Structures are given as C-alpha cells and as structure tokens.
mmCIF file with all atom_site columns, C-alpha atoms in Angstrom:
data_model
loop_
_atom_site.group_PDB
_atom_site.id
_atom_site.type_symbol
_atom_site.label_atom_id
_atom_site.label_alt_id
_atom_site.label_comp_id
_atom_site.label_asym_id
_atom_site.label_entity_id
_atom_site.label_seq_id
_atom_site.pdbx_PDB_ins_code
_atom_site.Cartn_x
_atom_site.Cartn_y
_atom_site.Cartn_z
_atom_site.occupancy
_atom_site.B_iso_or_equiv
_atom_site.pdbx_formal_charge
_atom_site.auth_seq_id
_atom_site.auth_comp_id
_atom_site.auth_asym_id
_atom_site.auth_atom_id
_atom_site.pdbx_PDB_model_num
ATOM 1   C CA . MET A 1 1   ? -38.430  -143.156 100.046 1.00 55.00 ? 1   MET A CA 1
ATOM 2   C CA . ARG A 1 2   ? -41.776  -143.292 101.828 1.00 57.00 ? 2   ARG A CA 1
ATOM 3   C CA . ILE A 1 3   ? -42.037  -139.496 101.744 1.00 59.00 ? 3   ILE A CA 1
ATOM 4   C CA . LEU A 1 4   ? -41.445  -139.588 97.991  1.00 53.00 ? 4   LEU A CA 1
ATOM 5   C CA . LYS A 1 5   ? -44.276  -142.113 97.500  1.00 58.00 ? 5   LYS A CA 1
ATOM 6   C CA . ILE A 1 6   ? -46.647  -140.014 99.636  1.00 56.00 ? 6   ILE A CA 1
ATOM 7   C CA . SER A 1 7   ? -45.704  -136.877 97.677  1.00 55.00 ? 7   SER A CA 1
ATOM 8   C CA . PHE A 1 8   ? -46.337  -138.700 94.398  1.00 55.00 ? 8   PHE A CA 1
ATOM 9   C CA . LEU A 1 9   ? -49.742  -139.952 95.595  1.00 52.00 ? 9   LEU A CA 1
ATOM 10  C CA . MET A 1 10  ? -50.737  -136.483 96.799  1.00 51.00 ? 10  MET A CA 1
ATOM 11  C CA . ALA A 1 11  ? -49.702  -134.953 93.468  1.00 49.00 ? 11  ALA A CA 1
ATOM 12  C CA . ALA A 1 12  ? -51.751  -137.578 91.597  1.00 47.00 ? 12  ALA A CA 1
ATOM 13  C CA . LEU A 1 13  ? -54.754  -136.922 93.831  1.00 47.00 ? 13  LEU A CA 1
ATOM 14  C CA . ILE A 1 14  ? -54.502  -133.156 93.317  1.00 52.00 ? 14  ILE A CA 1
ATOM 15  C CA . MET A 1 15  ? -54.154  -133.644 89.552  1.00 49.00 ? 15  MET A CA 1
ATOM 16  C CA . THR A 1 16  ? -57.215  -135.924 89.438  1.00 52.00 ? 16  THR A CA 1
ATOM 17  C CA . GLN A 1 17  ? -59.269  -133.432 91.455  1.00 52.00 ? 17  GLN A CA 1
ATOM 18  C CA . THR A 1 18  ? -58.122  -130.543 89.241  1.00 54.00 ? 18  THR A CA 1
ATOM 19  C CA . CYS A 1 19  ? -59.102  -132.438 86.064  1.00 56.00 ? 19  CYS A CA 1
ATOM 20  C CA . LYS A 1 20  ? -62.495  -133.310 87.556  1.00 61.00 ? 20  LYS A CA 1
ATOM 21  C CA . THR A 1 21  ? -63.095  -129.685 88.525  1.00 77.00 ? 21  THR A CA 1
ATOM 22  C CA . ARG A 1 22  ? -62.112  -128.471 85.030  1.00 72.00 ? 22  ARG A CA 1
ATOM 23  C CA . LYS A 1 23  ? -64.529  -130.933 83.385  1.00 79.00 ? 23  LYS A CA 1
ATOM 24  C CA . GLU A 1 24  ? -67.355  -129.865 85.710  1.00 84.00 ? 24  GLU A CA 1
ATOM 25  C CA . GLU A 1 25  ? -66.660  -126.194 85.011  1.00 88.00 ? 25  GLU A CA 1
ATOM 26  C CA . ALA A 1 26  ? -66.572  -126.886 81.257  1.00 84.00 ? 26  ALA A CA 1
ATOM 27  C CA . SER A 1 27  ? -69.911  -128.694 81.526  1.00 85.00 ? 27  SER A CA 1
ATOM 28  C CA . LYS A 1 28  ? -71.493  -125.704 83.294  1.00 89.00 ? 28  LYS A CA 1
ATOM 29  C CA . LEU A 1 29  ? -70.152  -123.363 80.617  1.00 87.00 ? 29  LEU A CA 1
ATOM 30  C CA . ARG A 1 30  ? -71.647  -125.583 77.882  1.00 88.00 ? 30  ARG A CA 1
ATOM 31  C CA . GLU A 1 31  ? -75.039  -125.558 79.612  1.00 88.00 ? 31  GLU A CA 1
ATOM 32  C CA . GLU A 1 32  ? -74.996  -121.765 79.823  1.00 89.00 ? 32  GLU A CA 1
ATOM 33  C CA . ALA A 1 33  ? -73.786  -121.525 76.214  1.00 88.00 ? 33  ALA A CA 1
ATOM 34  C CA . ALA A 1 34  ? -76.626  -123.779 75.029  1.00 87.00 ? 34  ALA A CA 1
ATOM 35  C CA . LEU A 1 35  ? -79.128  -121.493 76.726  1.00 86.00 ? 35  LEU A CA 1
ATOM 36  C CA . LYS A 1 36  ? -77.599  -118.415 75.082  1.00 86.00 ? 36  LYS A CA 1
ATOM 37  C CA . PHE A 1 37  ? -77.690  -120.221 71.727  1.00 88.00 ? 37  PHE A CA 1
ATOM 38  C CA . THR A 1 38  ? -81.425  -120.941 72.056  1.00 83.00 ? 38  THR A CA 1
ATOM 39  C CA . GLU A 1 39  ? -81.968  -117.297 73.006  1.00 84.00 ? 39  GLU A CA 1
ATOM 40  C CA . ARG A 1 40  ? -80.144  -116.361 69.759  1.00 87.00 ? 40  ARG A CA 1
ATOM 41  C CA . LYS A 1 41  ? -77.338  -114.619 71.674  1.00 91.00 ? 41  LYS A CA 1
ATOM 42  C CA . LEU A 1 42  ? -74.751  -116.118 69.363  1.00 91.00 ? 42  LEU A CA 1
ATOM 43  C CA . ASN A 1 43  ? -71.739  -114.026 70.345  1.00 92.00 ? 43  ASN A CA 1
ATOM 44  C CA . LYS A 1 44  ? -72.179  -114.825 74.027  1.00 93.00 ? 44  LYS A CA 1
ATOM 45  C CA . ALA A 1 45  ? -72.759  -118.504 73.216  1.00 91.00 ? 45  ALA A CA 1
ATOM 46  C CA . LYS A 1 46  ? -69.574  -118.542 71.128  1.00 93.00 ? 46  LYS A CA 1
ATOM 47  C CA . GLU A 1 47  ? -67.609  -116.980 73.971  1.00 92.00 ? 47  GLU A CA 1
ATOM 48  C CA . LEU A 1 48  ? -68.890  -119.579 76.463  1.00 91.00 ? 48  LEU A CA 1
ATOM 49  C CA . TYR A 1 49  ? -68.302  -122.550 74.129  1.00 91.00 ? 49  TYR A CA 1
ATOM 50  C CA . SER A 1 50  ? -64.766  -121.278 73.491  1.00 90.00 ? 50  SER A CA 1
ATOM 51  C CA . GLN A 1 51  ? -64.144  -121.046 77.237  1.00 91.00 ? 51  GLN A CA 1
ATOM 52  C CA . SER A 1 52  ? -65.428  -124.594 77.690  1.00 90.00 ? 52  SER A CA 1
ATOM 53  C CA . LEU A 1 53  ? -62.987  -125.797 75.014  1.00 86.00 ? 53  LEU A CA 1
ATOM 54  C CA . ASP A 1 54  ? -60.114  -124.135 76.876  1.00 86.00 ? 54  ASP A CA 1
ATOM 55  C CA . LEU A 1 55  ? -61.012  -126.342 79.853  1.00 84.00 ? 55  LEU A CA 1
ATOM 56  C CA . ASP A 1 56  ? -61.936  -129.481 77.888  1.00 81.00 ? 56  ASP A CA 1
ATOM 57  C CA . PRO A 1 57  ? -60.205  -129.296 74.463  1.00 75.00 ? 57  PRO A CA 1
ATOM 58  C CA . ASP A 1 58  ? -61.450  -132.655 73.177  1.00 69.00 ? 58  ASP A CA 1
ATOM 59  C CA . HIS A 1 59  ? -65.146  -131.935 73.597  1.00 80.00 ? 59  HIS A CA 1
ATOM 60  C CA . GLU A 1 60  ? -66.625  -132.402 70.117  1.00 85.00 ? 60  GLU A CA 1
ATOM 61  C CA . ALA A 1 61  ? -70.079  -131.045 71.080  1.00 87.00 ? 61  ALA A CA 1
ATOM 62  C CA . SER A 1 62  ? -68.504  -127.648 71.796  1.00 90.00 ? 62  SER A CA 1
ATOM 63  C CA . LEU A 1 63  ? -66.673  -127.716 68.465  1.00 90.00 ? 63  LEU A CA 1
ATOM 64  C CA . PHE A 1 64  ? -69.913  -128.648 66.726  1.00 93.00 ? 64  PHE A CA 1
ATOM 65  C CA . MET A 1 65  ? -71.824  -125.758 68.292  1.00 93.00 ? 65  MET A CA 1
ATOM 66  C CA . LEU A 1 66  ? -69.007  -123.326 67.488  1.00 94.00 ? 66  LEU A CA 1
ATOM 67  C CA . GLY A 1 67  ? -69.283  -124.495 63.885  1.00 94.00 ? 67  GLY A CA 1
ATOM 68  C CA . LYS A 1 68  ? -73.020  -123.805 63.847  1.00 94.00 ? 68  LYS A CA 1
ATOM 69  C CA . ILE A 1 69  ? -72.527  -120.366 65.378  1.00 95.00 ? 69  ILE A CA 1
ATOM 70  C CA . ASP A 1 70  ? -69.852  -119.533 62.801  1.00 95.00 ? 70  ASP A CA 1
ATOM 71  C CA . PHE A 1 71  ? -72.198  -120.746 60.051  1.00 95.00 ? 71  PHE A CA 1
ATOM 72  C CA . TYR A 1 72  ? -75.043  -118.527 61.282  1.00 93.00 ? 72  TYR A CA 1
ATOM 73  C CA . ASN A 1 73  ? -72.573  -115.617 61.534  1.00 95.00 ? 73  ASN A CA 1
ATOM 74  C CA . ARG A 1 74  ? -71.576  -116.400 57.915  1.00 94.00 ? 74  ARG A CA 1
ATOM 75  C CA . ASP A 1 75  ? -67.961  -117.150 58.869  1.00 95.00 ? 75  ASP A CA 1
ATOM 76  C CA . PHE A 1 76  ? -67.886  -120.206 56.602  1.00 95.00 ? 76  PHE A CA 1
ATOM 77  C CA . PRO A 1 77  ? -64.119  -120.900 56.715  1.00 95.00 ? 77  PRO A CA 1
ATOM 78  C CA . SER A 1 78  ? -64.167  -121.037 60.515  1.00 94.00 ? 78  SER A CA 1
ATOM 79  C CA . ALA A 1 79  ? -67.354  -123.114 60.540  1.00 94.00 ? 79  ALA A CA 1
ATOM 80  C CA . GLU A 1 80  ? -65.837  -125.558 58.063  1.00 94.00 ? 80  GLU A CA 1
ATOM 81  C CA . LYS A 1 81  ? -62.705  -125.864 60.208  1.00 95.00 ? 81  LYS A CA 1
ATOM 82  C CA . ASN A 1 82  ? -64.786  -126.666 63.305  1.00 93.00 ? 82  ASN A CA 1
ATOM 83  C CA . PHE A 1 83  ? -66.942  -129.237 61.505  1.00 93.00 ? 83  PHE A CA 1
ATOM 84  C CA . GLU A 1 84  ? -63.845  -130.880 60.015  1.00 92.00 ? 84  GLU A CA 1
ATOM 85  C CA . ALA A 1 85  ? -62.431  -131.176 63.546  1.00 92.00 ? 85  ALA A CA 1
ATOM 86  C CA . VAL A 1 86  ? -65.678  -132.804 64.711  1.00 92.00 ? 86  VAL A CA 1
ATOM 87  C CA . VAL A 1 87  ? -65.688  -135.311 61.836  1.00 91.00 ? 87  VAL A CA 1
ATOM 88  C CA . ASP A 1 88  ? -61.958  -135.992 62.305  1.00 89.00 ? 88  ASP A CA 1
ATOM 89  C CA . GLU A 1 89  ? -62.674  -136.764 65.965  1.00 88.00 ? 89  GLU A CA 1
ATOM 90  C CA . ASP A 1 90  ? -65.694  -138.960 65.160  1.00 86.00 ? 90  ASP A CA 1
ATOM 91  C CA . GLU A 1 91  ? -66.184  -139.962 61.529  1.00 83.00 ? 91  GLU A CA 1
ATOM 92  C CA . CYS A 1 92  ? -69.667  -141.287 62.419  1.00 81.00 ? 92  CYS A CA 1
ATOM 93  C CA . HIS A 1 93  ? -70.839  -137.872 63.691  1.00 85.00 ? 93  HIS A CA 1
ATOM 94  C CA . SER A 1 94  ? -73.683  -137.546 61.176  1.00 84.00 ? 94  SER A CA 1
ATOM 95  C CA . ALA A 1 95  ? -74.691  -134.016 62.197  1.00 86.00 ? 95  ALA A CA 1
ATOM 96  C CA . GLY A 1 96  ? -71.094  -132.829 61.871  1.00 88.00 ? 96  GLY A CA 1
ATOM 97  C CA . SER A 1 97  ? -70.883  -134.470 58.436  1.00 89.00 ? 97  SER A CA 1
ATOM 98  C CA . TYR A 1 98  ? -74.153  -132.864 57.380  1.00 90.00 ? 98  TYR A CA 1
ATOM 99  C CA . TRP A 1 99  ? -73.015  -129.360 58.319  1.00 92.00 ? 99  TRP A CA 1
ATOM 100 C CA . LEU A 1 100 ? -69.546  -129.872 56.832  1.00 93.00 ? 100 LEU A CA 1
ATOM 101 C CA . TYR A 1 101 ? -70.933  -130.918 53.451  1.00 92.00 ? 101 TYR A CA 1
ATOM 102 C CA . LYS A 1 102 ? -73.623  -128.244 53.615  1.00 92.00 ? 102 LYS A CA 1
ATOM 103 C CA . ILE A 1 103 ? -70.780  -125.691 53.701  1.00 93.00 ? 103 ILE A CA 1
ATOM 104 C CA . LYS A 1 104 ? -68.734  -127.495 51.057  1.00 93.00 ? 104 LYS A CA 1
ATOM 105 C CA . GLY A 1 105 ? -71.817  -127.494 48.808  1.00 91.00 ? 105 GLY A CA 1
ATOM 106 C CA . LEU A 1 106 ? -71.726  -123.691 48.795  1.00 89.00 ? 106 LEU A CA 1
ATOM 107 C CA . LYS A 1 107 ? -68.577  -123.886 46.672  1.00 89.00 ? 107 LYS A CA 1
ATOM 108 C CA . ALA A 1 108 ? -69.238  -124.859 43.056  1.00 89.00 ? 108 ALA A CA 1
ATOM 109 C CA . GLU A 1 109 ? -65.962  -126.796 42.819  1.00 92.00 ? 109 GLU A CA 1
ATOM 110 C CA . GLU A 1 110 ? -66.864  -128.960 45.839  1.00 92.00 ? 110 GLU A CA 1
ATOM 111 C CA . ARG A 1 111 ? -70.600  -129.310 45.189  1.00 92.00 ? 111 ARG A CA 1
ATOM 112 C CA . LYS A 1 112 ? -70.395  -132.655 43.365  1.00 92.00 ? 112 LYS A CA 1
ATOM 113 C CA . THR A 1 113 ? -68.569  -134.286 46.293  1.00 91.00 ? 113 THR A CA 1
ATOM 114 C CA . ALA A 1 114 ? -70.964  -132.656 48.753  1.00 91.00 ? 114 ALA A CA 1
ATOM 115 C CA . ILE A 1 115 ? -73.954  -134.045 46.828  1.00 91.00 ? 115 ILE A CA 1
ATOM 116 C CA . GLU A 1 116 ? -72.466  -137.557 46.934  1.00 90.00 ? 116 GLU A CA 1
ATOM 117 C CA . LYS A 1 117 ? -71.747  -137.347 50.664  1.00 89.00 ? 117 LYS A CA 1
ATOM 118 C CA . LEU A 1 118 ? -75.173  -135.890 51.508  1.00 89.00 ? 118 LEU A CA 1
ATOM 119 C CA . SER A 1 119 ? -76.909  -138.497 49.340  1.00 87.00 ? 119 SER A CA 1
ATOM 120 C CA . GLY A 1 120 ? -75.265  -141.212 51.400  1.00 85.00 ? 120 GLY A CA 1
ATOM 121 C CA . LEU A 1 121 ? -76.136  -139.428 54.612  1.00 84.00 ? 121 LEU A CA 1
ATOM 122 C CA . ALA A 1 122 ? -79.782  -138.944 53.589  1.00 79.00 ? 122 ALA A CA 1
ATOM 123 C CA . LYS A 1 123 ? -80.048  -142.697 52.983  1.00 73.00 ? 123 LYS A CA 1
ATOM 124 C CA . LYS A 1 124 ? -78.771  -143.408 56.485  1.00 75.00 ? 124 LYS A CA 1
ATOM 125 C CA . LEU A 1 125 ? -81.073  -140.826 58.057  1.00 70.00 ? 125 LEU A CA 1
ATOM 126 C CA . PRO A 1 126 ? -84.363  -140.955 56.129  1.00 56.00 ? 126 PRO A CA 1
ATOM 127 C CA . ASN A 1 127 ? -86.166  -138.787 58.684  1.00 60.00 ? 127 ASN A CA 1
ATOM 128 C CA . ARG A 1 128 ? -83.707  -135.945 58.301  1.00 75.00 ? 128 ARG A CA 1
ATOM 129 C CA . TRP A 1 129 ? -85.749  -133.456 56.259  1.00 78.00 ? 129 TRP A CA 1
ATOM 130 C CA . GLU A 1 130 ? -83.024  -130.839 56.578  1.00 82.00 ? 130 GLU A CA 1
ATOM 131 C CA . VAL A 1 131 ? -80.468  -133.073 54.847  1.00 85.00 ? 131 VAL A CA 1
ATOM 132 C CA . VAL A 1 132 ? -82.964  -133.852 52.081  1.00 85.00 ? 132 VAL A CA 1
ATOM 133 C CA . TYR A 1 133 ? -83.817  -130.163 51.682  1.00 86.00 ? 133 TYR A CA 1
ATOM 134 C CA . THR A 1 134 ? -80.143  -129.121 51.520  1.00 88.00 ? 134 THR A CA 1
ATOM 135 C CA . LEU A 1 135 ? -79.440  -131.835 48.995  1.00 89.00 ? 135 LEU A CA 1
ATOM 136 C CA . GLY A 1 136 ? -82.386  -130.547 46.946  1.00 90.00 ? 136 GLY A CA 1
ATOM 137 C CA . THR A 1 137 ? -80.921  -127.035 46.886  1.00 89.00 ? 137 THR A CA 1
ATOM 138 C CA . MET A 1 138 ? -77.577  -128.367 45.679  1.00 91.00 ? 138 MET A CA 1
ATOM 139 C CA . LEU A 1 139 ? -79.181  -130.440 42.937  1.00 90.00 ? 139 LEU A CA 1
ATOM 140 C CA . GLU A 1 140 ? -81.199  -127.392 41.903  1.00 90.00 ? 140 GLU A CA 1
ATOM 141 C CA . GLU A 1 141 ? -77.952  -125.384 41.650  1.00 89.00 ? 141 GLU A CA 1
ATOM 142 C CA . GLU A 1 142 ? -76.543  -128.147 39.444  1.00 90.00 ? 142 GLU A CA 1
ATOM 143 C CA . GLY A 1 143 ? -79.603  -127.943 37.161  1.00 90.00 ? 143 GLY A CA 1
ATOM 144 C CA . ARG A 1 144 ? -80.936  -131.354 38.207  1.00 90.00 ? 144 ARG A CA 1
ATOM 145 C CA . ILE A 1 145 ? -84.476  -130.025 38.620  1.00 91.00 ? 145 ILE A CA 1
ATOM 146 C CA . ALA A 1 146 ? -86.495  -133.279 38.593  1.00 89.00 ? 146 ALA A CA 1
ATOM 147 C CA . GLU A 1 147 ? -84.298  -134.764 41.338  1.00 88.00 ? 147 GLU A CA 1
ATOM 148 C CA . ALA A 1 148 ? -84.539  -131.541 43.359  1.00 88.00 ? 148 ALA A CA 1
ATOM 149 C CA . ILE A 1 149 ? -88.355  -131.554 43.130  1.00 88.00 ? 149 ILE A CA 1
ATOM 150 C CA . GLN A 1 150 ? -88.459  -135.139 44.348  1.00 87.00 ? 150 GLN A CA 1
ATOM 151 C CA . LEU A 1 151 ? -86.284  -134.265 47.350  1.00 85.00 ? 151 LEU A CA 1
ATOM 152 C CA . TYR A 1 152 ? -88.338  -131.177 48.155  1.00 84.00 ? 152 TYR A CA 1
ATOM 153 C CA . GLN A 1 153 ? -91.455  -133.383 48.180  1.00 83.00 ? 153 GLN A CA 1
ATOM 154 C CA . GLU A 1 154 ? -89.750  -135.702 50.673  1.00 80.00 ? 154 GLU A CA 1
ATOM 155 C CA . ALA A 1 155 ? -88.937  -132.696 52.856  1.00 79.00 ? 155 ALA A CA 1
ATOM 156 C CA . VAL A 1 156 ? -92.575  -131.494 52.725  1.00 76.00 ? 156 VAL A CA 1
ATOM 157 C CA . ASN A 1 157 ? -93.737  -134.916 53.895  1.00 74.00 ? 157 ASN A CA 1
ATOM 158 C CA . GLU A 1 158 ? -91.601  -134.459 56.995  1.00 71.00 ? 158 GLU A CA 1
ATOM 159 C CA . GLU A 1 159 ? -93.217  -131.087 57.770  1.00 68.00 ? 159 GLU A CA 1
ATOM 160 C CA . THR A 1 160 ? -95.969  -132.687 59.836  1.00 69.00 ? 160 THR A CA 1
ATOM 161 C CA . LYS A 1 161 ? -93.365  -134.075 62.196  1.00 72.00 ? 161 LYS A CA 1
ATOM 162 C CA . LEU A 1 162 ? -91.730  -130.679 62.350  1.00 74.00 ? 162 LEU A CA 1
ATOM 163 C CA . SER A 1 163 ? -95.009  -128.996 63.316  1.00 76.00 ? 163 SER A CA 1
ATOM 164 C CA . LEU A 1 164 ? -95.305  -131.346 66.293  1.00 79.00 ? 164 LEU A CA 1
ATOM 165 C CA . ILE A 1 165 ? -91.822  -130.326 67.360  1.00 81.00 ? 165 ILE A CA 1
ATOM 166 C CA . TYR A 1 166 ? -92.840  -126.650 67.179  1.00 81.00 ? 166 TYR A CA 1
ATOM 167 C CA . MET A 1 167 ? -95.823  -127.387 69.401  1.00 84.00 ? 167 MET A CA 1
ATOM 168 C CA . ARG A 1 168 ? -93.682  -129.225 71.982  1.00 86.00 ? 168 ARG A CA 1
ATOM 169 C CA . LEU A 1 169 ? -91.044  -126.491 71.969  1.00 86.00 ? 169 LEU A CA 1
ATOM 170 C CA . GLY A 1 170 ? -93.695  -123.837 72.516  1.00 86.00 ? 170 GLY A CA 1
ATOM 171 C CA . ARG A 1 171 ? -95.024  -125.758 75.523  1.00 88.00 ? 171 ARG A CA 1
ATOM 172 C CA . ILE A 1 172 ? -91.661  -126.455 77.091  1.00 87.00 ? 172 ILE A CA 1
ATOM 173 C CA . TYR A 1 173 ? -90.540  -122.844 76.739  1.00 87.00 ? 173 TYR A CA 1
ATOM 174 C CA . GLU A 1 174 ? -93.798  -121.786 78.419  1.00 87.00 ? 174 GLU A CA 1
ATOM 175 C CA . LYS A 1 175 ? -93.029  -124.157 81.302  1.00 86.00 ? 175 LYS A CA 1
ATOM 176 C CA . ALA A 1 176 ? -89.509  -122.731 81.514  1.00 84.00 ? 176 ALA A CA 1
ATOM 177 C CA . ASP A 1 177 ? -91.039  -119.226 81.646  1.00 86.00 ? 177 ASP A CA 1
ATOM 178 C CA . MET A 1 178 ? -89.167  -118.197 78.490  1.00 84.00 ? 178 MET A CA 1
ATOM 179 C CA . LYS A 1 179 ? -91.991  -116.231 76.919  1.00 85.00 ? 179 LYS A CA 1
ATOM 180 C CA . LYS A 1 180 ? -90.206  -114.935 73.787  1.00 86.00 ? 180 LYS A CA 1
ATOM 181 C CA . MET A 1 181 ? -89.061  -118.398 72.771  1.00 85.00 ? 181 MET A CA 1
ATOM 182 C CA . ALA A 1 182 ? -92.518  -119.859 73.524  1.00 85.00 ? 182 ALA A CA 1
ATOM 183 C CA . GLU A 1 183 ? -94.136  -117.168 71.355  1.00 88.00 ? 183 GLU A CA 1
ATOM 184 C CA . ARG A 1 184 ? -91.709  -117.896 68.507  1.00 86.00 ? 184 ARG A CA 1
ATOM 185 C CA . TYR A 1 185 ? -92.572  -121.598 68.360  1.00 84.00 ? 185 TYR A CA 1
ATOM 186 C CA . ASN A 1 186 ? -96.279  -121.120 69.009  1.00 84.00 ? 186 ASN A CA 1
ATOM 187 C CA . LYS A 1 187 ? -96.312  -118.685 66.089  1.00 85.00 ? 187 LYS A CA 1
ATOM 188 C CA . LYS A 1 188 ? -94.584  -121.252 63.858  1.00 80.00 ? 188 LYS A CA 1
ATOM 189 C CA . MET A 1 189 ? -97.210  -123.818 64.848  1.00 79.00 ? 189 MET A CA 1
ATOM 190 C CA . GLU A 1 190 ? -100.009 -121.370 64.022  1.00 80.00 ? 190 GLU A CA 1
ATOM 191 C CA . GLN A 1 191 ? -98.441  -120.629 60.632  1.00 76.00 ? 191 GLN A CA 1
ATOM 192 C CA . TYR A 1 192 ? -98.385  -124.351 59.927  1.00 72.00 ? 192 TYR A CA 1
ATOM 193 C CA . LYS A 1 193 ? -102.080 -124.688 60.867  1.00 69.00 ? 193 LYS A CA 1
ATOM 194 C CA . GLU A 1 194 ? -102.994 -121.778 58.569  1.00 67.00 ? 194 GLU A CA 1
ATOM 195 C CA . ARG A 1 195 ? -101.338 -123.500 55.600  1.00 63.00 ? 195 ARG A CA 1
ATOM 196 C CA . GLN A 1 196 ? -103.441 -126.654 56.103  1.00 59.00 ? 196 GLN A CA 1
#
C-alpha cells in the first residue's frame, strides 16, 4: 500500500513538472513569435504561435495573434474563427471583439450588427482611434456620410498620440539594435512632422 502511495505521488510530481515545462516552453515560443511578428515575418510567427498553442491550448493571446496574422494574410475565415475563439474564452476581450467585428463588417449582410457592436466598443474605449476609424469606414459603406466624417475627425484628433507612439517605438528599436524597425517608425514620425 505504501509503495502505491509513493508511486502515485511520484507520478503527480512528474506530471506537475511536465506541465510546468510545457508552459515555460510555450511562453518562450510566444516571445519568439512576437519578435517575428514585429519583424513582419508573419509565416514564421504563425508557425511559432501554432506550436505554442500545441503546448498550451487555452492561451488566448496566441489565438488572438494567429487571428491578426490570418487577417494580414487575408485569410478572413480563419481569422474570424480565431477571434471568435478568443471572445468565447473571454467575452470582455475588447481587442478580440474589435478584430472580430472588423472582419464581420467586411460582409454586407453582417455590417449592421458589426456597426452596433463597434459603436458600443468605441464608447467603452474612447481613446481607440482604430475602432473609431474602422467604424467610420463601415458607416461610409452604408452611405452614412455625415456620421463617418464625424468619426474620421475623432480619429484625426488621436493622431497626435499616435505620433508620440511612433517616436517611442523608433527609440526603443534603436536601443534594441533593430535598425530596420527603428527606421520604419522614425520615418513615420518624420511624415507626421511634415504634415504639421
């Protein structure tokens, strides 16, 4: 009987250690995937995020990033599926909701619902220029021009904040010795200055 208890405890200990190791490995894969994503190496990032999900299937951040990658690769059905999984996992995941309804708004038959959902989301996140901009494009598609103009104006007002982000990104990429990324954001900052 005592041998059975010891065997059970050892099995539990091994299982706990294995789960911990899998989570740590998944975390490392996500870090590497995030780097590849910022370097615009989307296929490699997708591969790494997928591997991390094999090790940690309930990780909604990996699903979210896979959705974004699919969106940028124009695989909208797959992106929608990933964002739905994120929102199903956490209905308060505002970024997942934004991207899900951004995709749904591409379909004329779902645009009205997408507009309603994004309108509610924009009210909760007033500093989210991207949500306001996307909502403006949908209203424009629906022929609601005056409302679209108003939303575009709100998005323009947020541009100043965005220019500060470009500046900070340029600096941090310089510190990280990632010259191409630093040049990209420094160029965006310069373009903003030229428009002023």
